Each structure stands twice: as C-alpha cells, then as structure tokens.
Short mmCIF file of C-alpha atoms (C1' of nucleotides) in Angstrom, two decimals:
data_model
loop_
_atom_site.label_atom_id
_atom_site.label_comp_id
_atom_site.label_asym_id
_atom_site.label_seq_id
_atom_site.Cartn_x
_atom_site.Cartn_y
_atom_site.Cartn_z
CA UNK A 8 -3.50 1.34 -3.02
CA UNK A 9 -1.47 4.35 -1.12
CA UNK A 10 1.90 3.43 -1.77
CA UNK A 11 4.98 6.30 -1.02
CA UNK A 12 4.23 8.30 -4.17
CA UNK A 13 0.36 8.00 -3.37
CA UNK A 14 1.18 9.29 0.13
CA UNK A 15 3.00 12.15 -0.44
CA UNK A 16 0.92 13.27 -2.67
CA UNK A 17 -2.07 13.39 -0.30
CA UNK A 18 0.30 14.68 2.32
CA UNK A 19 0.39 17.97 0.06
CA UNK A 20 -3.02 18.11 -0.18
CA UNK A 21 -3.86 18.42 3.29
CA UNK A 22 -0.88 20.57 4.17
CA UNK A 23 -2.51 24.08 2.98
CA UNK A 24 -6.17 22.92 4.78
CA UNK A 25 -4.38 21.39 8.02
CA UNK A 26 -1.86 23.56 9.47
CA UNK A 27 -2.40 25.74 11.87
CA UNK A 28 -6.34 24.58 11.92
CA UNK A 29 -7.71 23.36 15.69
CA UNK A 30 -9.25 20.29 16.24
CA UNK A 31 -13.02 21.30 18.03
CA UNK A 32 -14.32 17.62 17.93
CA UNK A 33 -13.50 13.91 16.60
CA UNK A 34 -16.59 11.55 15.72
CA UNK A 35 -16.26 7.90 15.73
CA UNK A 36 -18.40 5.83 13.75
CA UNK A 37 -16.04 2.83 13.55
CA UNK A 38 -14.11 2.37 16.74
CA UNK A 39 -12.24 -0.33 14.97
CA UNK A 40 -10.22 2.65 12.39
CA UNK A 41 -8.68 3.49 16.18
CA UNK A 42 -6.12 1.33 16.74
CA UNK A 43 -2.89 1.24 18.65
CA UNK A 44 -1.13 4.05 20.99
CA UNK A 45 -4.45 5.50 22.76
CA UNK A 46 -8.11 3.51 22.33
CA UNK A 47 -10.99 5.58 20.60
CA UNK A 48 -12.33 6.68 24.04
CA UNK A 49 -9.06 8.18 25.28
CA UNK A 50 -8.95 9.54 21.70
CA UNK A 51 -12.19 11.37 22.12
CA UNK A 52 -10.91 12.73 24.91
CA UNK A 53 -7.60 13.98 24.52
CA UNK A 54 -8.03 15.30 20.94
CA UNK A 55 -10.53 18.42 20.68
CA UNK A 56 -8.83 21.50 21.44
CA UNK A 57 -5.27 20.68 20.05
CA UNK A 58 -4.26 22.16 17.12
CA UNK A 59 -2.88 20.88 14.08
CA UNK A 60 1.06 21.35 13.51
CA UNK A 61 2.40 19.92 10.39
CA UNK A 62 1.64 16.81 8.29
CA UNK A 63 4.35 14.48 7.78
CA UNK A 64 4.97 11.66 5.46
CA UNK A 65 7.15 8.69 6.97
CA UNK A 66 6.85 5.35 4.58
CA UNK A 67 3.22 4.76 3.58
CA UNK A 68 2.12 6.34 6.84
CA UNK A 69 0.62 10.07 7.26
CA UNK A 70 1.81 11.61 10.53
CA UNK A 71 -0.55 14.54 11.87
CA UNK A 72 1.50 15.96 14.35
CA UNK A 73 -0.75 17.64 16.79
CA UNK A 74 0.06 19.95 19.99
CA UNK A 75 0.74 18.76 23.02
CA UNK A 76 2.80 15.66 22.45
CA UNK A 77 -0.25 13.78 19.98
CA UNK A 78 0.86 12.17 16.72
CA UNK A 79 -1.94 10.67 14.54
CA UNK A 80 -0.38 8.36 12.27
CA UNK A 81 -2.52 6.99 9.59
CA UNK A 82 -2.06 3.72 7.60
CA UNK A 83 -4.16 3.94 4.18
CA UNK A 84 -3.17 0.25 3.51
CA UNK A 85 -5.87 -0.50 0.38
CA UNK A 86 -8.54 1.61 0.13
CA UNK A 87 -8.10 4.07 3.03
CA UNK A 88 -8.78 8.03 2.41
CA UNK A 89 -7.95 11.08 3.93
CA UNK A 90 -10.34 13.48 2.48
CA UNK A 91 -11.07 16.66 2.62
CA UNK A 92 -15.09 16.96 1.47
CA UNK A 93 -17.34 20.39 0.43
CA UNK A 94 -19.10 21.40 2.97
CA UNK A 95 -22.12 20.37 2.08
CA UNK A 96 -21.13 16.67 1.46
CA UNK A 97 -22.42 13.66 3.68
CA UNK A 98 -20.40 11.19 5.15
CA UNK A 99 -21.33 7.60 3.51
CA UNK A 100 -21.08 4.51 5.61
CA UNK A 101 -17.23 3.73 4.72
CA UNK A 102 -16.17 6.84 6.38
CA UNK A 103 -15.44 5.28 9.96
CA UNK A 104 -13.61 8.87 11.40
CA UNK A 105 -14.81 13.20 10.92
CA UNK A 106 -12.58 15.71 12.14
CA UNK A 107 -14.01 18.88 12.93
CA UNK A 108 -11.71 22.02 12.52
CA UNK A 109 -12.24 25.76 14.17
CA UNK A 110 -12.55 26.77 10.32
CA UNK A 111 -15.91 24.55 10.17
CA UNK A 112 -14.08 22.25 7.49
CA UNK A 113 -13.90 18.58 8.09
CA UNK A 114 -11.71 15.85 7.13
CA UNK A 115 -12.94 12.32 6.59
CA UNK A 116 -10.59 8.93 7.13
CA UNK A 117 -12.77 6.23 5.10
CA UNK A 118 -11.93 3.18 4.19
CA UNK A 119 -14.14 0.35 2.27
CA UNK A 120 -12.22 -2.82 3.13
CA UNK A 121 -10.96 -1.08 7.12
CA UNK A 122 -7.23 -2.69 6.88
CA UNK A 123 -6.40 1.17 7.57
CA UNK A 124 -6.02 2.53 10.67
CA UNK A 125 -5.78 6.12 12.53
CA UNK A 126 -3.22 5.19 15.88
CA UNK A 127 -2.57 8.03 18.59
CA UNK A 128 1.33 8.07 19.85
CA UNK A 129 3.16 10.49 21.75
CA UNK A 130 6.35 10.79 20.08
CA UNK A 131 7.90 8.53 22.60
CA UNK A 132 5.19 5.75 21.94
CA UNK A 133 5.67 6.29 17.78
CA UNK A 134 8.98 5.83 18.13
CA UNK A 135 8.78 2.85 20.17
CA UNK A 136 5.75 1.69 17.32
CA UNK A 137 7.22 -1.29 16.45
CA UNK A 138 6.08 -1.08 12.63
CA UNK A 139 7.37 2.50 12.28
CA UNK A 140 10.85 1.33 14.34
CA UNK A 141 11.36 -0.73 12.24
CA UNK A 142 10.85 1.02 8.99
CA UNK A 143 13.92 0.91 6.29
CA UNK A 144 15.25 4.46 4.98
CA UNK A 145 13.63 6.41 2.64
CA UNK A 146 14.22 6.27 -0.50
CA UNK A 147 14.26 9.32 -1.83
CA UNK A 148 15.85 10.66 0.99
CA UNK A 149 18.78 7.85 0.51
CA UNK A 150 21.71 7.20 -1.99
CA UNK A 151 21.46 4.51 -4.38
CA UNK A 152 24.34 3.29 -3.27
CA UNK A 153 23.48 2.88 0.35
CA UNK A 154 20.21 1.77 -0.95
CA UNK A 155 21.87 -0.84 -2.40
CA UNK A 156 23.98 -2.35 0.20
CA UNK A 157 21.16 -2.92 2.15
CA UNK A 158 20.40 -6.25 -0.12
CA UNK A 159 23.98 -7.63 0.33
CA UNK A 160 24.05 -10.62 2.38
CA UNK A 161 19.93 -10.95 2.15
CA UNK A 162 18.37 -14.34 0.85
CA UNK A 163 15.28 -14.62 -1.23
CA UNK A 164 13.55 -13.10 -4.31
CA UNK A 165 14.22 -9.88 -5.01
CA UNK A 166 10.72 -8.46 -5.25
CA UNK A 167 9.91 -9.67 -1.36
CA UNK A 168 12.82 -7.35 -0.41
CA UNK A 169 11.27 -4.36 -2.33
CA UNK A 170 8.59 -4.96 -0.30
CA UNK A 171 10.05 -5.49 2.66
CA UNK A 172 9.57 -2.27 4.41
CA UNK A 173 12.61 -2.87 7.04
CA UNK A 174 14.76 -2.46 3.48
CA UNK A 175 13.17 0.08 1.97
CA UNK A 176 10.52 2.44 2.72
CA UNK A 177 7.38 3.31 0.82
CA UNK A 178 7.57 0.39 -2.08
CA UNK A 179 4.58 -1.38 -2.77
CA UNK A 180 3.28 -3.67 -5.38
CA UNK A 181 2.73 -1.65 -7.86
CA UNK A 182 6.01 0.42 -7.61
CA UNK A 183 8.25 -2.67 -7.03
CA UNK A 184 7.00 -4.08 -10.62
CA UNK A 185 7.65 -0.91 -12.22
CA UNK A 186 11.45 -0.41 -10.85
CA UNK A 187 12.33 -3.96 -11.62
CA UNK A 188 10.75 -3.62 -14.99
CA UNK A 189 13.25 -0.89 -15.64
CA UNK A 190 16.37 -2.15 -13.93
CA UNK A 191 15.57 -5.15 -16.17
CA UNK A 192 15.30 -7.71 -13.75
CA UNK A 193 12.57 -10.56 -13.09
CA UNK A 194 10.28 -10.44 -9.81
CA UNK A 195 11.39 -14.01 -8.51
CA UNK A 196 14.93 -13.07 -9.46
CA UNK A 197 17.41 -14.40 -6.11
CA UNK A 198 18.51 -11.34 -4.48
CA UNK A 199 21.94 -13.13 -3.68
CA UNK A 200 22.58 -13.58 -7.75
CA UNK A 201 22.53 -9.82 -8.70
CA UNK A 202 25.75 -8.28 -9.07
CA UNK A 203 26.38 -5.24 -7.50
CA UNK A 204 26.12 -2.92 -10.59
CA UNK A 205 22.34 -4.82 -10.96
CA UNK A 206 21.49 -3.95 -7.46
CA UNK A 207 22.85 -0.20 -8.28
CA UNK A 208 20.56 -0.27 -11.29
CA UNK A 209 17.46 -1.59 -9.34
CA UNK A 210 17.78 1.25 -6.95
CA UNK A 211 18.20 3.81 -9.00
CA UNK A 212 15.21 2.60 -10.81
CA UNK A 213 12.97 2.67 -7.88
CA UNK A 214 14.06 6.19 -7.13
CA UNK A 215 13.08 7.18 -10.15
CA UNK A 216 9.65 5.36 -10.45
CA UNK A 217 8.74 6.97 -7.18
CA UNK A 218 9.77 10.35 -7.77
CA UNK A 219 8.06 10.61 -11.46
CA UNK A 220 4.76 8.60 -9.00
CA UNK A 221 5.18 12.46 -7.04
CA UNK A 222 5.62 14.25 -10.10
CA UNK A 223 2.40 12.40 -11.87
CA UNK A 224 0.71 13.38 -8.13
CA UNK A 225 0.34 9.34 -7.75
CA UNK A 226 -1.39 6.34 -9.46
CA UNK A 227 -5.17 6.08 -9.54
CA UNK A 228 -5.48 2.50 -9.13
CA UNK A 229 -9.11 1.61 -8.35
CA UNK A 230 -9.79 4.95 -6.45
CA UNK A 231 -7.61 6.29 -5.53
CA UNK A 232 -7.47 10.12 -5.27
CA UNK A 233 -5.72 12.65 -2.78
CA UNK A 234 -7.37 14.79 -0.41
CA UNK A 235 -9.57 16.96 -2.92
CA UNK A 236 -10.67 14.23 -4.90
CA UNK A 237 -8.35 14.67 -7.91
CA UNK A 238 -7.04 10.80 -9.82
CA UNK A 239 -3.13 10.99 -10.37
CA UNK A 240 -1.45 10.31 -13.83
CA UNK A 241 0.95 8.23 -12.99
CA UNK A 242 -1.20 4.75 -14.15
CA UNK A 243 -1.12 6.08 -17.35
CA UNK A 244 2.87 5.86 -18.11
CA UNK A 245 2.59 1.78 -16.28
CA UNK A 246 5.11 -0.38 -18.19
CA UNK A 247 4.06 -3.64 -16.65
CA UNK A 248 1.33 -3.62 -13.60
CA UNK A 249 -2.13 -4.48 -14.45
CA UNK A 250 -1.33 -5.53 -18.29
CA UNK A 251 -0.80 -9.12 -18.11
CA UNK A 252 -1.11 -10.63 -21.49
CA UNK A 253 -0.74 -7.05 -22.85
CA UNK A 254 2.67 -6.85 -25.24
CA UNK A 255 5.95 -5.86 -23.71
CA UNK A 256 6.12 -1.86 -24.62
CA UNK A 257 9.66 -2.45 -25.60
CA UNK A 258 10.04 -5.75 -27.12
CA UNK A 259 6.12 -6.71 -27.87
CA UNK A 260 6.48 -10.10 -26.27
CA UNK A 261 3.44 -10.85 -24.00
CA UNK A 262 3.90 -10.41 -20.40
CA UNK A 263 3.34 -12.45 -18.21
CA UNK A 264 1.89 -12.87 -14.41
CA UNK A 265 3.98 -14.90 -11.74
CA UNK A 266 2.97 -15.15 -7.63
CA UNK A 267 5.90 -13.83 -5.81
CA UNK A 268 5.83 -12.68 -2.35
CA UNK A 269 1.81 -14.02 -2.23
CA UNK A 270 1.28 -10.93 -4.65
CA UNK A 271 0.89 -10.63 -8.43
CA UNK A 272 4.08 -10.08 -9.99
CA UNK A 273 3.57 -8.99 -14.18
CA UNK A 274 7.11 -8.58 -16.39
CA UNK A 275 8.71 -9.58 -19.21
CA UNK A 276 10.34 -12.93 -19.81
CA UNK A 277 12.45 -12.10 -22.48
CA UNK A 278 13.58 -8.21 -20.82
CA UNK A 279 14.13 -9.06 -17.59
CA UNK A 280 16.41 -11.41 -16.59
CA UNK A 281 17.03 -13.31 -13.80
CA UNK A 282 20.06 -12.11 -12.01
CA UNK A 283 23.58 -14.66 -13.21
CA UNK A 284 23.52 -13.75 -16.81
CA UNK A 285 26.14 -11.79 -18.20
CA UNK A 286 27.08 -8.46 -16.57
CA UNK A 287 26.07 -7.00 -20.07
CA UNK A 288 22.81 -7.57 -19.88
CA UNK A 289 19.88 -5.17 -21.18
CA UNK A 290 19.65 -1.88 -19.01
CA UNK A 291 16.43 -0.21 -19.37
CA UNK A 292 15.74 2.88 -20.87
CA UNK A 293 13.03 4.85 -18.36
CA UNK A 294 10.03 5.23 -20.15
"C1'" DC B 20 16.86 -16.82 8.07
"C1'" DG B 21 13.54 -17.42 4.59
"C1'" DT B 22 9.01 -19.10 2.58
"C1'" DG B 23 4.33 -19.68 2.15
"C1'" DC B 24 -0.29 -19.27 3.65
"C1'" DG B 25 -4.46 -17.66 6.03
"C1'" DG B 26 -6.73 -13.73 7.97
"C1'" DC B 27 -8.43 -9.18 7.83
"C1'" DC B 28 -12.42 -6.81 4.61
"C1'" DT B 29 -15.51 -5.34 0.73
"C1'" DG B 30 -16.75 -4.41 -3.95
"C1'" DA B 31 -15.87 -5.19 -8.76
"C1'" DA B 32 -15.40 -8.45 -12.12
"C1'" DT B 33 -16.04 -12.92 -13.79
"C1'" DG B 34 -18.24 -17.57 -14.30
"C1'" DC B 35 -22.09 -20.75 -14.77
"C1'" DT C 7 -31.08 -12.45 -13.72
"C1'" DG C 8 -28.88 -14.22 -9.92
"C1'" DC C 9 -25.91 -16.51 -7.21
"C1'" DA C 10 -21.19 -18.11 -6.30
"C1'" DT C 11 -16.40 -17.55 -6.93
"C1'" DT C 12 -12.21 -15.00 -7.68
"C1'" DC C 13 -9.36 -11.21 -7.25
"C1'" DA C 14 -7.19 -7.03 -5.36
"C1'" DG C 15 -2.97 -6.60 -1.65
"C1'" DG C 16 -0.31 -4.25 3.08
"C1'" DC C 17 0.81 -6.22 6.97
"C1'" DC C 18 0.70 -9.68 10.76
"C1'" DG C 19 0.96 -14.10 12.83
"C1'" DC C 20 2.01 -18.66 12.34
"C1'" DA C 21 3.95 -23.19 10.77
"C1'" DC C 22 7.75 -25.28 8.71
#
DNA sequence: CGTGCGGCCTGAATGC
DNA sequence: TGCATTCAGGCCGCAC
C-alpha cells in the first residue's frame, strides 16, 4: 500500500523514463481508473501529443505534469502501479490504463482491487480538487515543531490524526504504527492528553520513519514495487506492523493488535504509553 | 467536532 | 478438494 515513502520512491523511478518523453496515444481498458477533472473520452482526446514535463510527488498522489495546462494526478490507494514494463511484456487484465511514449516505451497504471484512480486537472481544477485542497503539509518538507502544533486543540485518538491527511501528509497505516512505536506512544492514545514535548517526539518520529521508508526505496508490503519492478527494504527494519503476537524487539513482551481508526493498529502495551503518565516516560531509541 | 461503519474491490490466507 | 469466510486498508459518505 503506496504510502509517502512508497510514492516517492516510484516518483524517482519514472523521473529518468518520463521527462521530456511525448505522449503519442492513451488506451483505456477500464474507463472506471479515469476519474475526476476530465472523463476518459475527453482524456483520449486531449492527451496524445503533449509532452511529459516533470513528475511530482504531493501526499500519496503522483502528479504528471503535462504541457499545455494537463496534470495527471494518480492515487495508488492499495494496490495501484505505475509501471514501467520491457518491451516485450503484455498487459494482464489488472492493468486498466497504457501510455504510449514517442520513445516506443509504455507505462502501465494497474491496479487489482481499482480504489486507484488517474484524474485529469488543469492546474486551476487541481487546485480547486477538493482532496488535494485540502491536503495537510508535508512532512518532510515541515518542522517538527509546526508539525506539532497542528494537533493542539484536536480531539480523538492520536493514530486517526496521523492519518488524517488534512494534518499531515503522506502517513498511512503502516507508517503511523511505526512513528508511534518510536515516539513511544499507544495507537488509541487521546491526542488532547499528550504533552507538548510527546507531540514533539511523535513528529519527529514520523519524520524519521518516512525519510529512512525513502532511504530503504519503500516497504514491499504485499506487492508492492516501484516503477521497474524492484521490492523496497524498508519491511525488513518493521518494529511493530504485521507482527502481532510477535515479541516486542525491545522489551520481548507480545504485541498486541487493537482497531483504531477502523484499521489494525499493532504496539506494545508495556512501551507505549498512553499519553498522562509522567513526562519521563520511555523515549524510543530509532531502530 | 468526533466516532464508527459500510462501501468500493480482489486475491491471499484461513477455516470447516 | 472445495467452498465459504475473513482480512487487507485509503478515502468517502453517512448516521449519530
């Protein structure tokens, strides 16, 4: 599941194969992967012939940025893929969109479970996007600190704010367990008990989980792989998601799984706390 | 304002 | 073996 980390590293991927290539023609085998800004039809249409500017990263979307005013903004959401395939490989029935470029290379959007989407804005229309409005700063772009003001005055568990994407930017399930794992604090912790040195903590944490997620080149979760096919590393250094009923790796107690948010939360009950406790409480060492 | 749930969608894993 | 159920979860819409 494409969260930030996941992202970004697929937005390299395409960067050196994109850029400067034309679009010559767009297939559609699912209309439904069009969504939003222009229909598939008008898509059809207004596509071939533009030519590829940059690829941008904003949240957990991918921005293609095309001439003439076209931004393609794809959400990966679960399973989605942006993938770049060998030139002799075959489309298979999940990939729903094929991008022909003046080079003769393709590139695929697929998606098994099609929650992900490819919308067409202008850059008035993305802005006006009411998803991307209303998208929270990014983190790594964003000081701890300010990152961290941004829960003052907010109600409910802390873990539903992580994911919150009008906080933050970019955090997703597996990412939110990891940070909070680290800052030492439980999933269904109230937001409005942390102190402000825990909320510090938290954010710093997240920073960090996300930028080692870049540096690992993402998380291969189920399948996830960037645009060339190749599984991050990042799953391999996981402290907490996925190991339910696995031991704690720094106090050996087992962990345990909780439902917060309607998604499956897995810490530690006796290293993560729940927010009142004494301001002394156990920091985490990363890693 | 916040919470919780169903829906979207399919394949892998599990259960009987 | 085979069929049914559960689970995965980002985001939206809705009820409370």
């Amino acid at each position: 599941m494409p969260e930030l980390p996941e992202v970004e590293t697929i937005a390299r991927s395409l960067r050196p194969a994109l850029e400067g290539r034309g679009v010559v023609s767009l297939e559609v085998r699912h209309a439904g992967a069009v969504r939003g800004g222009l229909d598939a039809d008008m898509l059809l249409r207004s596509l071939p012939g533009r030519s590829l500017l940059a690829v941008r990263r904003r949240a957990k979307l991918m921005l293609l940025e095309c001439s003439g005013d076209l931004i393609l903004a794809f959400h990966l959401k679960m399973t989605g893929r942006l993938h770049l395939p060998a030139p002799e490989e075959a489309p298979d029935k999940h990939t729903h969109l094929i991008f022909h470029l003046d080079d003769g290379t393709r590139l695929f959007f697929m998606d098994v479970r099609k929650f992900g989407y490819c919308a067409a804005f202008t850059e008035a229309q993305l802005q006006a996007f009411p998803f991307y409005a209303s998208l929270g700063p990014e983190p790594l772009d964003t000081a701890p600190e300010a990152l961290a003001r941004r829960l003052d005055g907010r109600r409910g568990r802390i873990k539903a704010l992580l994911l919150d994407q009008t906080v933050l930017a970019g955090v997703g399930n597996i990412y939110a367990d990891e940070a909070l794992f680290r800052a030492g604090l439980r999933p269904d912790a109230p937001a409005q008990a942390l102190s402000a040195p825990q909320k510090l903590r938290l954010m710093t944490q997240v920073r960090e989980v996300l930028q080692e997620g870049i540096d690992c080149c993402g998380a291969s979760i189920r399948n996830y792989v960037n645009a060339r096919g190749d599984a991050g590393a990042f799953q391999n250094t996981f402290n907490v998601y996925g190991r339910a009923g696995q031991p704690c790796p720094r106090c050996a107690a087992p962990l345990v799984k909780v439902t917060v948010a309607g998604r499956t939360s897995t810490f530690c009950q006796e290293c993560q706390q729940g927010g009142g406790g004494g301001a002394g409480g156990g920091g985490m060492a990363p890693g």
